[in-house]
XYZ file of N, CA and C in Angstrom:
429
model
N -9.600 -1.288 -21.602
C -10.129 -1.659 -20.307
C -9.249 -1.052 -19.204
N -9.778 -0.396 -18.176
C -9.112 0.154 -17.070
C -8.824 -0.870 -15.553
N -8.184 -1.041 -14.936
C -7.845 -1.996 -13.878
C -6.666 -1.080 -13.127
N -7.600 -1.204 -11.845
C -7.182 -0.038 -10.861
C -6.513 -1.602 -9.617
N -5.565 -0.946 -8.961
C -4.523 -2.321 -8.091
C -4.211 -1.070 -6.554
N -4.961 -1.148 -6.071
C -4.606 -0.365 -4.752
C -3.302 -0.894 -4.510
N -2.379 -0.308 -3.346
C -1.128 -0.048 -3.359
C -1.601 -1.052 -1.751
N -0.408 -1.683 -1.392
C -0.385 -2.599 -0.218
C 0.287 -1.419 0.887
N -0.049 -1.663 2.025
C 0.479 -0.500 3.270
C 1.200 -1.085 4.197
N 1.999 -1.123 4.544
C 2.835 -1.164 5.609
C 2.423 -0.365 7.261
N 1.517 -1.144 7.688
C 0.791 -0.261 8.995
C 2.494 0.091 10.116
N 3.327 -0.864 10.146
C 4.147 -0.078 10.667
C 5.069 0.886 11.046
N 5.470 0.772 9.349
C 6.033 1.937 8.626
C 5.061 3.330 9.143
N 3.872 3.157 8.917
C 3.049 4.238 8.977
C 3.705 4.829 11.006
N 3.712 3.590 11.538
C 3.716 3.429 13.099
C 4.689 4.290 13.274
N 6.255 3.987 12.354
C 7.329 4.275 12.589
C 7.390 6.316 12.351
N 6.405 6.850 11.365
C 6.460 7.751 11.128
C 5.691 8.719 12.557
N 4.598 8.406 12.677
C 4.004 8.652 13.677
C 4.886 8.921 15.202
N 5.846 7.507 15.549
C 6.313 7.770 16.324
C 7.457 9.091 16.574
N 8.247 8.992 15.185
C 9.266 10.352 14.864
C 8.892 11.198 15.087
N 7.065 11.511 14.436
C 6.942 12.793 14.308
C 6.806 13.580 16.010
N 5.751 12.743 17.056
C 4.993 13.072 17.802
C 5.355 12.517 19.266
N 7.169 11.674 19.219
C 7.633 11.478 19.959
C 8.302 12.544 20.989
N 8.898 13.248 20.439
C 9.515 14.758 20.531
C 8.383 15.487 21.067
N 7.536 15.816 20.437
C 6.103 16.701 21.003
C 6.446 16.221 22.610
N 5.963 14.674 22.304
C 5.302 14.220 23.535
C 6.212 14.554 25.168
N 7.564 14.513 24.602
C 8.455 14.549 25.257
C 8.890 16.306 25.826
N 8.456 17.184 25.138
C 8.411 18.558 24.922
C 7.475 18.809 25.929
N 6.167 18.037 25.508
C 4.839 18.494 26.515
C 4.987 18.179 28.032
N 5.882 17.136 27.771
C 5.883 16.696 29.601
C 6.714 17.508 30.317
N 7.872 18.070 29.549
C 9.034 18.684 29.806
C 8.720 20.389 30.175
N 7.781 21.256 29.401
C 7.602 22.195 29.624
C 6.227 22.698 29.281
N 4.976 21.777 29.518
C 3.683 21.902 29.851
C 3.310 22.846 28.584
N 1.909 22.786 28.553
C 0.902 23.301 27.001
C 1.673 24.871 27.139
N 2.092 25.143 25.803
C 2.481 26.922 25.729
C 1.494 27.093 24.284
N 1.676 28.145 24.143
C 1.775 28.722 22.407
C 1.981 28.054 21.537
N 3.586 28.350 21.637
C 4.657 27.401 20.524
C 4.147 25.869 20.218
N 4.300 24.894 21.700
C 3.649 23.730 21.103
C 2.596 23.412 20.731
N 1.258 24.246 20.964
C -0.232 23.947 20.054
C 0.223 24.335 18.905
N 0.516 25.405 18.294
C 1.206 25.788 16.826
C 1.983 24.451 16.276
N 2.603 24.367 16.759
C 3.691 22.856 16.118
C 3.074 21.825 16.572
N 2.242 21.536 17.481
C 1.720 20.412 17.170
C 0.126 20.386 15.711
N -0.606 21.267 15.851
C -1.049 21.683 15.253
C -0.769 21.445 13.097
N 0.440 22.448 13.113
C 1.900 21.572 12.304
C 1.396 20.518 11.735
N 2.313 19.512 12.937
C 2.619 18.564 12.874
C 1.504 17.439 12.144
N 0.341 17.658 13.026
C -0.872 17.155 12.879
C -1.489 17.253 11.117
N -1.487 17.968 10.856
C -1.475 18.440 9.246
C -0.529 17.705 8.410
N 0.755 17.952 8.628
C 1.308 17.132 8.180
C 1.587 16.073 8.208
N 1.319 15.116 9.430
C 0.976 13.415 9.548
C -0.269 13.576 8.667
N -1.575 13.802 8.520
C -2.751 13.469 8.119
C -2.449 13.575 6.340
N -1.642 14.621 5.528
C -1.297 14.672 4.514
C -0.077 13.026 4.273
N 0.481 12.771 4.847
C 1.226 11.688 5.274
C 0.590 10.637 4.941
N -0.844 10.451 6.057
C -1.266 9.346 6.204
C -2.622 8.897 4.217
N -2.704 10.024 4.574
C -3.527 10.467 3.172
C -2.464 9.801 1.297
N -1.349 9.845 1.914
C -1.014 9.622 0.563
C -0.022 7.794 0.703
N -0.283 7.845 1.858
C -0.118 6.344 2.455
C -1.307 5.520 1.709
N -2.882 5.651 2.234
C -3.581 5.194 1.929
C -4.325 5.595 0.645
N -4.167 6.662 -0.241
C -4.482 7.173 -1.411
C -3.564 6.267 -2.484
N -2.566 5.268 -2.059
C -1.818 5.462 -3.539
C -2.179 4.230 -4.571
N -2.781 4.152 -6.063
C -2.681 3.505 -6.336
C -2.213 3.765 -7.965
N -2.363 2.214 -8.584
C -2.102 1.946 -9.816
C -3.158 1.890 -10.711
N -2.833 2.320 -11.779
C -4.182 1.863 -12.622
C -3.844 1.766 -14.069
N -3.875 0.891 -14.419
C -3.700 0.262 -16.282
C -4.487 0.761 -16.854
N -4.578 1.736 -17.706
C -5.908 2.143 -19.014
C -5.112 2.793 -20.062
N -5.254 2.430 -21.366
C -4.345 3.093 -22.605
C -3.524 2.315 -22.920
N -2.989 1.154 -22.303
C -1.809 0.554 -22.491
C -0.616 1.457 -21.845
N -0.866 2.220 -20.754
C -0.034 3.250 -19.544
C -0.730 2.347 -18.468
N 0.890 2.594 -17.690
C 0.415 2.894 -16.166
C 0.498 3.959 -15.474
N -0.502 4.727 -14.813
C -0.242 5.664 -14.363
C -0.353 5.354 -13.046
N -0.003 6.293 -12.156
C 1.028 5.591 -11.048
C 0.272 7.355 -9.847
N -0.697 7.211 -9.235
C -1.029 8.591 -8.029
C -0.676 8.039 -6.544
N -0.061 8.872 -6.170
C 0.047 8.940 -5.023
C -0.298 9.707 -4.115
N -1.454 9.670 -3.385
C -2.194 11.366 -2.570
C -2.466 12.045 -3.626
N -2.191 12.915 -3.569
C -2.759 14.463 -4.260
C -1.829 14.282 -5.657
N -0.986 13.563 -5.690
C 0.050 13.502 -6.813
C 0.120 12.391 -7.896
N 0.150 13.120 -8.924
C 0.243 11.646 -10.009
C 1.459 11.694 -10.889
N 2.127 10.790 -10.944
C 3.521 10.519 -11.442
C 3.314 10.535 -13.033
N 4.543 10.464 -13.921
C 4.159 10.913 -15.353
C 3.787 8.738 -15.449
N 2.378 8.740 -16.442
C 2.632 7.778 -17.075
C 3.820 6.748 -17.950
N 3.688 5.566 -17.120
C 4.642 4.650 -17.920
C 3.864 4.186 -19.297
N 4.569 3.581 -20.194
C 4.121 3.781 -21.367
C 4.144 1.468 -21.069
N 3.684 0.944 -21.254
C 3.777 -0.655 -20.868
C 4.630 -1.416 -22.081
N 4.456 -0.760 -23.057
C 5.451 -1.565 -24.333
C 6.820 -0.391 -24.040
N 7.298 -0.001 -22.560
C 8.636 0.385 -22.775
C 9.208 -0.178 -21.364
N 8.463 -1.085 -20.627
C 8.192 -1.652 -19.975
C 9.491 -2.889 -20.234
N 10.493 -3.276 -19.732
C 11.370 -4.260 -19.618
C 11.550 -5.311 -18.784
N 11.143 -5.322 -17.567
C 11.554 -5.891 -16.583
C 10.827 -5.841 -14.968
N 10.549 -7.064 -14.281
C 9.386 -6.711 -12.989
C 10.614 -7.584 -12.399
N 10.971 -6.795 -11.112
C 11.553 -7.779 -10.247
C 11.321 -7.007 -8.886
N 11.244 -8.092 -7.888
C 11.233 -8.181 -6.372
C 12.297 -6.872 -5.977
N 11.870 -5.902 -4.961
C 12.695 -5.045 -4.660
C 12.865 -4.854 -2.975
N 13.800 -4.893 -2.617
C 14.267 -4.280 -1.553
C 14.755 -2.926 -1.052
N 15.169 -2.204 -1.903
C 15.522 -0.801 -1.720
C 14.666 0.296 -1.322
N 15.240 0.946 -0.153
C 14.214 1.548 0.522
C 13.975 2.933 0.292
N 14.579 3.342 -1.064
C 14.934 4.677 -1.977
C 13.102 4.879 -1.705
N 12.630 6.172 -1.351
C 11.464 7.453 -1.370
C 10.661 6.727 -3.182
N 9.482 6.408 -3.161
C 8.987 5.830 -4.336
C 7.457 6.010 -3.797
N 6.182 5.621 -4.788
C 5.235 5.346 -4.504
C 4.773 4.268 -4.020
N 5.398 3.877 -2.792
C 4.907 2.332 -2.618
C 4.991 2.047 -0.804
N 4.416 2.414 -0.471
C 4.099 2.784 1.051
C 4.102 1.742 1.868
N 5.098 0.488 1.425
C 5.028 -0.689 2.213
C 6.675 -0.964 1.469
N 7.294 -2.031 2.447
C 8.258 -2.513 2.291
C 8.222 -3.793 1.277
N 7.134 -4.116 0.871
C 6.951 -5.597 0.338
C 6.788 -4.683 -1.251
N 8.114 -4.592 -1.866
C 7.944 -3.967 -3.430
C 8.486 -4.379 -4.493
N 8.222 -3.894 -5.359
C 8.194 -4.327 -6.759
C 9.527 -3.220 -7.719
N 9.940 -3.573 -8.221
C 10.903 -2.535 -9.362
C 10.537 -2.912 -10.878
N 10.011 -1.654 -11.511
C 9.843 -2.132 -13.041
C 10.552 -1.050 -13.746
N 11.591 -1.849 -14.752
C 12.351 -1.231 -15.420
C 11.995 -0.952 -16.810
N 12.195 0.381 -17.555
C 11.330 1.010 -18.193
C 12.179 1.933 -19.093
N 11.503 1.968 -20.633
C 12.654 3.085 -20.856
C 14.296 2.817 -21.155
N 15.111 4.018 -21.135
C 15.947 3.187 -21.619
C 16.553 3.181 -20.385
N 16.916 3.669 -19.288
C 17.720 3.457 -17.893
C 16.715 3.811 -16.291
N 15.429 4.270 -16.639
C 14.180 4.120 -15.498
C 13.705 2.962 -15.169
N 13.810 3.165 -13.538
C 13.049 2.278 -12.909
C 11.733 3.077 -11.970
N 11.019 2.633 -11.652
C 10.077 3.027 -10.747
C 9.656 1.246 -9.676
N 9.698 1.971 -8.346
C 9.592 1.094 -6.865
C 7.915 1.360 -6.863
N 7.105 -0.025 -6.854
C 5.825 0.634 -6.107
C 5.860 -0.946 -5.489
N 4.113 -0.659 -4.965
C 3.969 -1.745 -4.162
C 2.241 -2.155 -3.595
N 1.925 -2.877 -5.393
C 0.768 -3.053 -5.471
C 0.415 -4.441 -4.477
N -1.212 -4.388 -3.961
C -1.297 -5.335 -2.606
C -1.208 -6.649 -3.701
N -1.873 -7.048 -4.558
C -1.847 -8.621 -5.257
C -0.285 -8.128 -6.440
N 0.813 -7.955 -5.565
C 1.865 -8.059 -7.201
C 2.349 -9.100 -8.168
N 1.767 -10.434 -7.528
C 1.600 -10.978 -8.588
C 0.580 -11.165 -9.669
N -0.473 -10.568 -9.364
C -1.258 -10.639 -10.184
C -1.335 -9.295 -11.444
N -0.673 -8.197 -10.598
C -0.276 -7.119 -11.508
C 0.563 -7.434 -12.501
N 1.558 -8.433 -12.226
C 2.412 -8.253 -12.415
C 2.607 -9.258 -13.774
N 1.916 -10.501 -14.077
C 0.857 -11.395 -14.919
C -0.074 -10.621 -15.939
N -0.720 -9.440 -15.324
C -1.628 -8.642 -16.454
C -0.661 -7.819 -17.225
N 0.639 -7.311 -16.436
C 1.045 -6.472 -17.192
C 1.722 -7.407 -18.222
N 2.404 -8.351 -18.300
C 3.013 -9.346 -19.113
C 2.044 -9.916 -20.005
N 0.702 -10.063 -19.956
C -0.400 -10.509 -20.776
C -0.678 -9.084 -21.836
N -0.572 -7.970 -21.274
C -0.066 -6.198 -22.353
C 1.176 -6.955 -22.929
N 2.196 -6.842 -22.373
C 3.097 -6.659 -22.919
C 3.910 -7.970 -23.070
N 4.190 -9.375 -23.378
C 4.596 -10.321 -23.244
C 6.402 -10.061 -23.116
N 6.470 -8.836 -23.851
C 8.381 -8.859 -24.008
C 8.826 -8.993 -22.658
N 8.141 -8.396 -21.401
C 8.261 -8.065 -20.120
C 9.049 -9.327 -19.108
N 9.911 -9.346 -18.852
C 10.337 -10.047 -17.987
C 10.294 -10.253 -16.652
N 9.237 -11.200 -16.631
C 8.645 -11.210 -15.102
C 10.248 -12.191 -13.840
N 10.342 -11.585 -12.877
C 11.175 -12.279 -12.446
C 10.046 -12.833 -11.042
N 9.615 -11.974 -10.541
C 8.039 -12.719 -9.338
C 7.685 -13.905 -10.055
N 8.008 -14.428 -8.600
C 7.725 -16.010 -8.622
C 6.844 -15.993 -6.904
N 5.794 -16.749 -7.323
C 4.797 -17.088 -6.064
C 5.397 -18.264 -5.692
N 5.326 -18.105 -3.608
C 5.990 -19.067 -2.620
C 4.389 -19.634 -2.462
């Protein structure tokens, strides 16, 4: 059976990127009015926020095989295998991962891998995957 878990978003995070990228522009444009150079780089820029925003809202999870495979945008991470699967705990670390929101998950895997994501119901992911795999040590606990 396949069970797909869209990834939860962080609209501000998204905010925060936006502002980096197109703050500077903005500040450029007022400073030395429409040229060349800045339609080109904004232009850029624009491409690359929308690839950004694209793999913001593209990323999810999906259980089928007894794997999780894990896409993000255009990209799909190598399958986790769920019986190598050790450990689900609450994460804070803001280490580059598939999980496009601050509210995340760490599952430890393998013999020294972890992977950060950040499915929108993680407790309920996080219950199915332990119903696969019971060895799994759930540390999510619902407030």
């Amino acid at each position: 059976m396949t069970k797909k878990y869209s990834s939860k978003v962080s609209y501000g995070l998204l905010t925060v990127v936006f502002i980096v990228f197109f703050s500077p522009l903005v500040l450029n444009l007022i400073k030395s009015g429409i040229n060349l150079n800045l339609t080109l780089i904004s232009l850029f820029l624009i491409i690359i926020f929308g690839l950004i925003t694209h793999m913001f809202l593209k990323t999810e999870y999906t259980i089928e095989e007894n794997k999780l495979k894990i896409k993000c945008g255009f990209f799909n991470y190598k399958p986790i295998e769920i019986n190598e699967i050790k450990e689900i705990t609450k994460s804070s670390n803001i280490i580059s991962s598939p999980a496009p929101s601050f509210d995340r998950i760490e599952i430890k895997y393998g013999k020294f891998e972890e992977m950060i994501i950040s499915p929108k119901d993680k407790f309920e992911f996080a219950k199915y995957l332990t119903s696969l795999n019971p060895n799994i040590k759930n540390n999510l606990t619902e407030k």
